[in-house]
Every structure is written in C-alpha cells, then in structure tokens.
Amino acid sequence: MKRVKVVFAVALMCLTLLSASCSKQEEKKPGTATEVPTDSSEYDLSQAVDAFAQATDNNGMENNGETDSLTDRMTASRTDIALTAAQTEKPTTQPEKKTVKITIKEGQSLTQIFKTLEENGVSSFDDLMETAQTYDYSYYPLVAAIPSNPNRCFKLEGYLFPDTYEFYTNQKPQDAIGKFLRGGKAKITDSMKAQASALGYSMDEVITVASIIEKEGANPNEVAKIAAVIYNRLEAGMKLQMDSTIYYIERNVKPFLTGDVNRYNSYYNTYKCSALPAGPISNPGLRTINAALNPADVPYLYFCHDENANYYYAETYEEHQENLKAAGLA
C-alpha cells in the first residue's frame, strides 16, 4: 500500500513539474496575479529526484534498487540533454581560405608564371607544369583551336593571359590555370578571330606573332612596325631570325626539360626554322595582340634598336648593316 502511495506521489509530482514547465513557456496573461518563475533552477530535474527520495524516506519504504534506478535514469537523461545542447551550439562556419593577388606581366613565359604562383603558395611548379600539359581544357574555344603539334614544347604557352588575378593558396592547379584561360576568353573576341582570318593566319599564329613582338618591342610605339616586319619576312619566304626565340629556348625551356634538352631547338630557333616557331614564346597582352592583328603598312624587312630603344628599319640588307652601325651594334 505504501508503494502505491509513493508511486502516486511521484506521478503527481511529475505532472506538476510538466505543468510548470509548460506554463514557463507561455506569456503571462493580462490580469493574472501569478508570475511565472523565470529562474530555470526551480524546475531542475534534480529537485524531482530529491523530492522522490525524500518521499520514499517519509513513507518508510525500503530501498530495493528502484529509487536508485529512477535516479540514474533521470540523471542520465539530464546529461543527454546537456550534451545535445552543447553539440547544437558548436560553430558550423568554416575558416576563410587565404587569398593572394598576383600581377602577371605581358611577355612572361609559362615557366616564369608558374614559378611566381609557386612562390606565392598557390600551387607547386611541378603540379602546374603537369596539369598544363595533360588536363583537358578543350572547353575553352581558344585552347580547342590549338593545333596538335608534337614539336610544340608547352601546349598552353601564349594562353596564360597577363593580368592581376586573385588566387587561393593551395589551390588546385587546374583551377589556377583556368583563371588565365578565362581571362583570355574574355579579352580575345570573335571579331579579333575574324581579323586573324582576314590576314590569312589562325588565331594561334597571331598569338605566336604577338608573343615575339612582346620580346622584341622594347618601345611600345614600335609594335605595329615590328609586326609588319615579321609578316613581310614570312610572305617573302625569309627566316625570321629573331634573337628572342633563341633566348626563349635557352632560358625558359631547356632548364625544365629532361632527356634531350635540345630537342626543340630547330622548331623554335628562328635562325633554324623556316617560318614561325612551333608555338608562342611568351604570353602576350592585348597591346601586342592588337599590333599583330593590325600591322603597319610599311615595306620593311629588317629592324634593330639601340640601348635607348630607338628603332631603325630597312628594306634591304645593306641598309640594315648601316642601321646596325648607327645603333652601335656593329
């Protein structure tokens, strides 16, 4: 009989506790004299446990394990609630990734650009080099139009458009390279491609001409005349004989090759190859691309410049020899 009374008392106490908890969540009704307590400790589960233990003692009930069992269950429940609340309060935001701004100058080579990215913590040089050669970027129209040529040393040379870019540190190499390709896609328009076709050259050939102008055009006011000299020599069946193509192979290709490091010499050295090199020798900007698309209307076949970037042009070899003397080169 005592056990029944105790169970009844506990049930009544739990109902009272539940009612008080629900009342706590409601706003005070107008005209109600009773204030809902705001101190959450008044409804702490531990009070119910203590009250139950006291009721058991007052009724002279023997401790047969049931009181401890209920106490344990209620304590465990309280612990689970606390843990769940703590887990819910954990921050879910991810730390921001570090970024770095890098300016790529017109006329830099692919290997120079990749070295710069590595030095700034974007991607490793080796990963960038491998990705540039093997990753399928054919969804970029300019890249898709690059002719397949086994004698071309670096496929994406000429297509890493110079500009200022923001990169993530430890970025995937394919994403870092993609920034340059998107830059080129945005700047080289369909009308420019039509201009190239009107000249009788592919856009890849125009970019190759522009890449040479970048390295030969120390004076920006002379780039259209330099473009004219290149096209005039090509149309005359003359070798270009541009020193910049030798420097490219020696400084920006050979140091990064294994095996036969001379295997591209005859395809890029324009003292050896019969026309344009097998691919661009730098990454040109809009200034020289536009010069390659809009060459000056001049008959020159030769040019040279002095140490102050003064240019001298000639139609004949004899005139060129005189210009070399005037420029202090002979």
CSV table of C-alpha atoms in Angstrom, one decimal:
chain,number,residue,atom,x,y,z
A,1,MET,CA,0.0,0.0,0.0
A,2,LYS,CA,2.8,2.4,0.9
A,3,ARG,CA,4.4,1.6,-2.5
A,4,VAL,CA,1.2,2.6,-4.3
A,5,LYS,CA,1.1,5.9,-2.4
A,6,VAL,CA,4.7,6.6,-3.3
A,7,VAL,CA,4.2,5.8,-7.0
A,8,PHE,CA,1.1,8.0,-6.9
A,9,ALA,CA,3.0,10.8,-5.3
A,10,VAL,CA,5.8,10.6,-7.8
A,11,ALA,CA,3.3,10.6,-10.7
A,12,LEU,CA,1.6,13.6,-9.3
A,13,MET,CA,5.0,15.4,-8.8
A,14,CYS,CA,5.9,14.7,-12.5
A,15,LEU,CA,2.6,16.1,-13.7
A,16,THR,CA,3.2,19.2,-11.6
A,17,LEU,CA,6.7,19.6,-13.0
A,18,LEU,CA,5.4,19.2,-16.6
A,19,SER,CA,2.7,21.7,-16.0
A,20,ALA,CA,5.1,24.2,-14.5
A,21,SER,CA,7.5,23.7,-17.5
A,22,CYS,CA,4.7,24.3,-20.0
A,23,SER,CA,3.5,27.4,-18.1
A,24,LYS,CA,7.0,28.8,-18.1
A,25,GLN,CA,6.9,28.9,-21.9
A,26,GLU,CA,3.7,30.9,-22.0
A,27,GLU,CA,3.5,34.7,-21.7
A,28,LYS,CA,1.7,36.0,-18.6
A,29,LYS,CA,-2.0,36.5,-19.4
A,30,PRO,CA,-3.4,40.0,-18.7
A,31,GLY,CA,-5.0,40.3,-15.2
A,32,THR,CA,-3.2,37.1,-13.9
A,33,ALA,CA,-1.8,37.7,-10.4
A,34,THR,CA,0.6,34.7,-10.5
A,35,GLU,CA,4.0,35.3,-12.0
A,36,VAL,CA,5.7,32.5,-13.9
A,37,PRO,CA,9.1,32.0,-12.3
A,38,THR,CA,12.0,32.9,-14.6
A,39,ASP,CA,14.7,31.1,-12.7
A,40,SER,CA,15.2,27.8,-14.6
A,41,SER,CA,16.7,26.3,-11.5
A,42,GLU,CA,13.3,26.0,-9.9
A,43,TYR,CA,12.4,23.3,-12.4
A,44,ASP,CA,15.7,21.5,-12.4
A,45,LEU,CA,15.2,17.7,-12.7
A,46,SER,CA,17.5,17.2,-9.7
A,47,GLN,CA,14.7,18.7,-7.5
A,48,ALA,CA,12.3,16.0,-8.7
A,49,VAL,CA,14.9,13.3,-7.8
A,50,ASP,CA,15.5,14.8,-4.4
A,51,ALA,CA,11.7,15.1,-3.7
A,52,PHE,CA,11.2,11.5,-4.7
A,53,ALA,CA,14.0,10.3,-2.4
A,54,GLN,CA,12.5,12.3,0.5
A,55,ALA,CA,9.0,10.9,-0.2
A,56,THR,CA,10.4,7.4,-0.1
A,57,ASP,CA,12.1,8.1,3.2
A,58,ASN,CA,9.0,9.7,4.7
A,59,ASN,CA,6.9,6.6,3.9
A,60,GLY,CA,9.4,4.2,5.4
A,61,MET,CA,9.8,2.5,2.1
A,62,GLU,CA,12.8,0.2,1.9
A,63,ASN,CA,15.5,0.9,-0.8
A,64,ASN,CA,15.1,-2.1,-3.1
A,65,GLY,CA,17.0,-0.6,-6.0
A,66,GLU,CA,14.0,1.1,-7.7
A,67,THR,CA,14.9,4.6,-6.3
A,68,ASP,CA,18.5,4.4,-7.5
A,69,SER,CA,17.3,3.1,-10.8
A,70,LEU,CA,15.0,6.0,-11.3
A,71,THR,CA,17.6,8.5,-10.1
A,72,ASP,CA,20.1,7.1,-12.5
A,73,ARG,CA,17.7,7.3,-15.4
A,74,MET,CA,16.7,10.9,-14.6
A,75,THR,CA,20.4,11.9,-14.2
A,76,ALA,CA,21.4,10.3,-17.4
A,77,SER,CA,18.5,12.0,-19.2
A,78,ARG,CA,19.6,15.3,-17.9
A,79,THR,CA,23.2,14.6,-19.1
A,80,ASP,CA,22.0,13.7,-22.6
A,81,ILE,CA,20.0,16.9,-22.8
A,82,ALA,CA,23.1,18.9,-21.8
A,83,LEU,CA,25.3,17.1,-24.3
A,84,THR,CA,22.8,17.7,-27.1
A,85,ALA,CA,22.6,21.4,-26.3
A,86,ALA,CA,26.4,21.7,-26.3
A,87,GLN,CA,26.7,19.9,-29.6
A,88,THR,CA,24.0,22.2,-31.1
A,89,GLU,CA,25.9,25.3,-30.0
A,90,LYS,CA,29.1,24.2,-31.9
A,91,PRO,CA,30.1,26.7,-34.6
A,92,THR,CA,29.4,25.4,-38.1
A,93,THR,CA,31.2,28.1,-40.1
A,94,GLN,CA,34.4,27.0,-41.9
A,95,PRO,CA,37.5,29.2,-41.6
A,96,GLU,CA,38.0,31.5,-44.6
A,97,LYS,CA,40.6,30.5,-47.2
A,98,LYS,CA,43.6,32.7,-47.6
A,99,THR,CA,43.9,34.5,-50.9
A,100,VAL,CA,46.7,36.2,-52.7
A,101,LYS,CA,46.7,38.8,-55.6
A,102,ILE,CA,49.3,38.3,-58.3
A,103,THR,CA,50.1,40.5,-61.3
A,104,ILE,CA,51.3,38.7,-64.4
A,105,LYS,CA,53.2,41.0,-66.8
A,106,GLU,CA,52.9,40.9,-70.5
A,107,GLY,CA,55.7,38.8,-72.1
A,108,GLN,CA,56.3,36.4,-69.2
A,109,SER,CA,56.8,32.8,-70.2
A,110,LEU,CA,54.7,29.9,-68.9
A,111,THR,CA,57.6,28.7,-66.7
A,112,GLN,CA,58.1,32.2,-65.2
A,113,ILE,CA,54.4,32.4,-64.4
A,114,PHE,CA,54.3,29.0,-62.7
A,115,LYS,CA,57.4,29.9,-60.7
A,116,THR,CA,55.6,33.0,-59.5
A,117,LEU,CA,52.5,31.0,-58.5
A,118,GLU,CA,54.6,28.5,-56.5
A,119,GLU,CA,56.5,31.3,-54.7
A,120,ASN,CA,53.1,32.8,-53.6
A,121,GLY,CA,51.8,29.5,-52.3
A,122,VAL,CA,49.2,28.9,-54.9
A,123,SER,CA,50.3,25.6,-56.4
A,124,SER,CA,53.5,23.7,-56.8
A,125,PHE,CA,55.5,24.4,-60.0
A,126,ASP,CA,55.6,20.6,-60.9
A,127,ASP,CA,51.9,20.2,-60.5
A,128,LEU,CA,51.2,23.3,-62.6
A,129,MET,CA,53.5,22.0,-65.4
A,130,GLU,CA,52.0,18.6,-65.5
A,131,THR,CA,48.4,19.9,-65.4
A,132,ALA,CA,49.1,22.4,-68.2
A,133,GLN,CA,50.3,19.5,-70.4
A,134,THR,CA,47.7,16.9,-69.5
A,135,TYR,CA,44.5,18.5,-68.3
A,136,ASP,CA,41.7,18.7,-70.9
A,137,TYR,CA,40.9,22.4,-71.3
A,138,SER,CA,39.2,21.9,-74.7
A,139,TYR,CA,36.0,23.5,-73.4
A,140,TYR,CA,37.8,26.8,-73.9
A,141,PRO,CA,37.5,27.6,-77.6
A,142,LEU,CA,41.0,29.2,-77.9
A,143,VAL,CA,42.6,26.1,-76.4
A,144,ALA,CA,40.4,23.8,-78.5
A,145,ALA,CA,41.8,25.6,-81.6
A,146,ILE,CA,45.4,25.0,-80.7
A,147,PRO,CA,46.8,22.7,-83.5
A,148,SER,CA,48.2,19.3,-82.4
A,149,ASN,CA,52.0,19.5,-82.9
A,150,PRO,CA,54.4,17.1,-81.3
A,151,ASN,CA,57.2,19.8,-81.8
A,152,ARG,CA,55.4,22.2,-79.5
A,153,CYS,CA,57.1,22.3,-76.2
A,154,PHE,CA,54.5,23.7,-73.8
A,155,LYS,CA,50.9,23.5,-75.0
A,156,LEU,CA,49.5,26.5,-73.1
A,157,GLU,CA,52.4,28.8,-73.8
A,158,GLY,CA,50.8,32.1,-75.1
A,159,TYR,CA,47.4,31.4,-73.5
A,160,LEU,CA,48.1,32.4,-69.9
A,161,PHE,CA,46.6,35.9,-70.3
A,162,PRO,CA,48.5,38.6,-68.4
A,163,ASP,CA,46.5,40.4,-65.8
A,164,THR,CA,46.1,40.8,-62.0
A,165,TYR,CA,44.4,37.7,-60.5
A,166,GLU,CA,43.3,36.7,-57.0
A,167,PHE,CA,44.1,33.1,-56.2
A,168,TYR,CA,43.5,30.8,-53.2
A,169,THR,CA,46.6,29.5,-51.5
A,170,ASN,CA,47.0,25.7,-52.0
A,171,GLN,CA,44.6,25.9,-55.0
A,172,LYS,CA,44.1,23.1,-57.4
A,173,PRO,CA,46.5,23.6,-60.3
A,174,GLN,CA,43.7,23.1,-62.9
A,175,ASP,CA,41.7,25.9,-61.2
A,176,ALA,CA,44.6,28.3,-61.0
A,177,ILE,CA,45.4,27.8,-64.7
A,178,GLY,CA,41.7,28.2,-65.5
A,179,LYS,CA,41.8,31.8,-64.3
A,180,PHE,CA,44.3,32.7,-67.1
A,181,LEU,CA,42.3,30.9,-69.7
A,182,ARG,CA,39.0,32.6,-68.7
A,183,GLY,CA,40.9,35.9,-68.9
A,184,GLY,CA,41.9,35.2,-72.4
A,185,LYS,CA,38.4,34.1,-73.4
A,186,ALA,CA,37.0,37.4,-72.1
A,187,LYS,CA,39.6,39.6,-73.9
A,188,ILE,CA,40.0,37.8,-77.3
A,189,THR,CA,36.8,38.4,-79.2
A,190,ASP,CA,35.2,36.8,-82.2
A,191,SER,CA,35.9,40.0,-84.2
A,192,MET,CA,39.6,39.6,-83.4
A,193,LYS,CA,39.5,36.0,-84.7
A,194,ALA,CA,37.8,37.3,-87.9
A,195,GLN,CA,40.7,39.8,-88.3
A,196,ALA,CA,43.2,37.0,-88.0
A,197,SER,CA,41.4,35.0,-90.6
A,198,ALA,CA,41.3,38.1,-92.9
A,199,LEU,CA,45.1,38.3,-92.6
A,200,GLY,CA,45.4,34.7,-93.6
A,201,TYR,CA,46.5,33.4,-90.2
A,202,SER,CA,45.0,31.4,-87.5
A,203,MET,CA,44.5,32.9,-84.0
A,204,ASP,CA,47.2,30.7,-82.7
A,205,GLU,CA,49.6,32.1,-85.3
A,206,VAL,CA,48.6,35.6,-84.4
A,207,ILE,CA,49.3,34.9,-80.7
A,208,THR,CA,52.7,33.5,-81.7
A,209,VAL,CA,53.5,36.7,-83.7
A,210,ALA,CA,52.3,38.8,-80.7
A,211,SER,CA,54.5,36.7,-78.3
A,212,ILE,CA,57.6,37.6,-80.4
A,213,ILE,CA,56.6,41.3,-80.5
A,214,GLU,CA,56.4,41.2,-76.7
A,215,LYS,CA,60.1,40.2,-76.5
A,216,GLU,CA,61.3,42.4,-79.4
A,217,GLY,CA,59.2,45.5,-78.8
A,218,ALA,CA,61.2,47.5,-76.2
A,219,ASN,CA,59.4,50.6,-77.4
A,220,PRO,CA,55.6,50.3,-77.3
A,221,ASN,CA,55.3,52.8,-80.1
A,222,GLU,CA,57.0,50.5,-82.5
A,223,VAL,CA,55.0,47.3,-82.1
A,224,ALA,CA,52.9,47.7,-85.3
A,225,LYS,CA,56.0,48.2,-87.4
A,226,ILE,CA,57.7,45.1,-85.8
A,227,ALA,CA,54.5,43.2,-86.7
A,228,ALA,CA,54.9,44.4,-90.3
A,229,VAL,CA,58.5,43.2,-90.5
A,230,ILE,CA,57.5,39.7,-89.2
A,231,TYR,CA,54.7,39.4,-91.7
A,232,ASN,CA,56.8,40.8,-94.6
A,233,ARG,CA,59.6,38.3,-93.9
A,234,LEU,CA,57.1,35.4,-93.7
A,235,GLU,CA,55.5,36.4,-97.0
A,236,ALA,CA,58.9,36.8,-98.6
A,237,GLY,CA,59.9,33.3,-97.5
A,238,MET,CA,62.7,34.6,-95.3
A,239,LYS,CA,63.6,33.2,-91.9
A,240,LEU,CA,62.6,35.5,-89.1
A,241,GLN,CA,66.0,35.4,-87.4
A,242,MET,CA,64.7,36.9,-84.1
A,243,ASP,CA,67.1,36.6,-81.2
A,244,SER,CA,64.2,36.4,-78.7
A,245,THR,CA,63.4,32.9,-80.0
A,246,ILE,CA,66.9,31.7,-79.0
A,247,TYR,CA,66.6,33.3,-75.6
A,248,TYR,CA,63.3,31.5,-75.1
A,249,ILE,CA,64.7,28.1,-75.7
A,250,GLU,CA,67.8,28.6,-73.7
A,251,ARG,CA,66.3,30.3,-70.7
A,252,ASN,CA,62.6,29.2,-70.5
A,253,VAL,CA,62.6,25.7,-72.0
A,254,LYS,CA,65.9,23.8,-71.6
A,255,PRO,CA,66.2,24.3,-67.8
A,256,PHE,CA,62.9,22.5,-67.4
A,257,LEU,CA,63.4,19.5,-69.7
A,258,THR,CA,64.7,16.0,-69.0
A,259,GLY,CA,66.3,13.8,-71.6
A,260,ASP,CA,67.4,15.5,-74.8
A,261,VAL,CA,67.2,19.2,-73.8
A,262,ASN,CA,68.0,20.3,-77.4
A,263,ARG,CA,65.1,18.5,-79.0
A,264,TYR,CA,63.0,21.7,-79.6
A,265,ASN,CA,65.9,23.9,-80.9
A,266,SER,CA,65.2,23.6,-84.6
A,267,TYR,CA,61.4,24.2,-84.1
A,268,TYR,CA,61.8,27.4,-82.1
A,269,ASN,CA,65.1,29.0,-83.0
A,270,THR,CA,64.0,31.2,-85.9
A,271,TYR,CA,67.6,31.2,-87.3
A,272,LYS,CA,66.9,27.5,-88.0
A,273,CYS,CA,63.2,27.0,-88.6
A,274,SER,CA,61.8,28.3,-91.9
A,275,ALA,CA,58.8,30.3,-90.6
A,276,LEU,CA,57.1,30.9,-87.3
A,277,PRO,CA,58.3,28.9,-84.3
A,278,ALA,CA,56.2,25.8,-83.3
A,279,GLY,CA,54.3,27.9,-80.7
A,280,PRO,CA,54.3,31.2,-78.8
A,281,ILE,CA,57.5,32.2,-76.9
A,282,SER,CA,55.7,34.3,-74.3
A,283,ASN,CA,52.2,35.2,-73.1
A,284,PRO,CA,51.2,38.4,-74.9
A,285,GLY,CA,48.8,41.1,-73.8
A,286,LEU,CA,46.2,43.0,-75.7
A,287,ARG,CA,48.6,45.7,-76.9
A,288,THR,CA,50.8,43.3,-78.9
A,289,ILE,CA,47.9,41.0,-80.0
A,290,ASN,CA,46.2,44.1,-81.5
A,291,ALA,CA,49.5,45.0,-83.2
A,292,ALA,CA,49.7,41.5,-84.7
A,293,LEU,CA,46.2,41.9,-85.9
A,294,ASN,CA,46.8,45.5,-87.2
A,295,PRO,CA,50.4,45.6,-88.6
A,296,ALA,CA,51.7,48.9,-90.0
A,297,ASP,CA,51.6,49.3,-93.8
A,298,VAL,CA,55.3,49.5,-94.3
A,299,PRO,CA,57.7,47.6,-96.6
A,300,TYR,CA,60.5,46.9,-94.1
A,301,LEU,CA,62.2,43.6,-93.8
A,302,TYR,CA,64.8,44.4,-91.1
A,303,PHE,CA,64.9,46.3,-87.8
A,304,CYS,CA,67.2,46.8,-84.9
A,305,HIS,CA,67.3,49.2,-81.9
A,306,ASP,CA,69.9,50.9,-79.7
A,307,GLU,CA,70.2,50.8,-75.9
A,308,ASN,CA,67.7,53.7,-75.6
A,309,ALA,CA,65.0,51.8,-77.6
A,310,ASN,CA,65.4,53.9,-80.7
A,311,TYR,CA,64.4,51.7,-83.7
A,312,TYR,CA,66.0,51.6,-87.1
A,313,TYR,CA,64.2,50.0,-90.1
A,314,ALA,CA,65.4,48.9,-93.5
A,315,GLU,CA,64.1,47.4,-96.7
A,316,THR,CA,67.5,45.9,-97.8
A,317,TYR,CA,70.3,44.1,-96.1
A,318,GLU,CA,72.7,46.8,-97.0
A,319,GLU,CA,70.6,49.5,-95.3
A,320,HIS,CA,70.3,47.2,-92.3
A,321,GLN,CA,74.1,47.0,-92.0
A,322,GLU,CA,74.2,50.8,-91.9
A,323,ASN,CA,71.5,50.8,-89.2
A,324,LEU,CA,73.4,48.4,-87.1
A,325,LYS,CA,76.4,50.8,-87.1
A,326,ALA,CA,74.1,53.7,-86.2
A,327,ALA,CA,72.6,51.7,-83.3
A,328,GLY,CA,76.1,50.9,-82.0
A,329,LEU,CA,75.6,47.2,-82.8
A,330,ALA,CA,78.3,46.8,-85.4
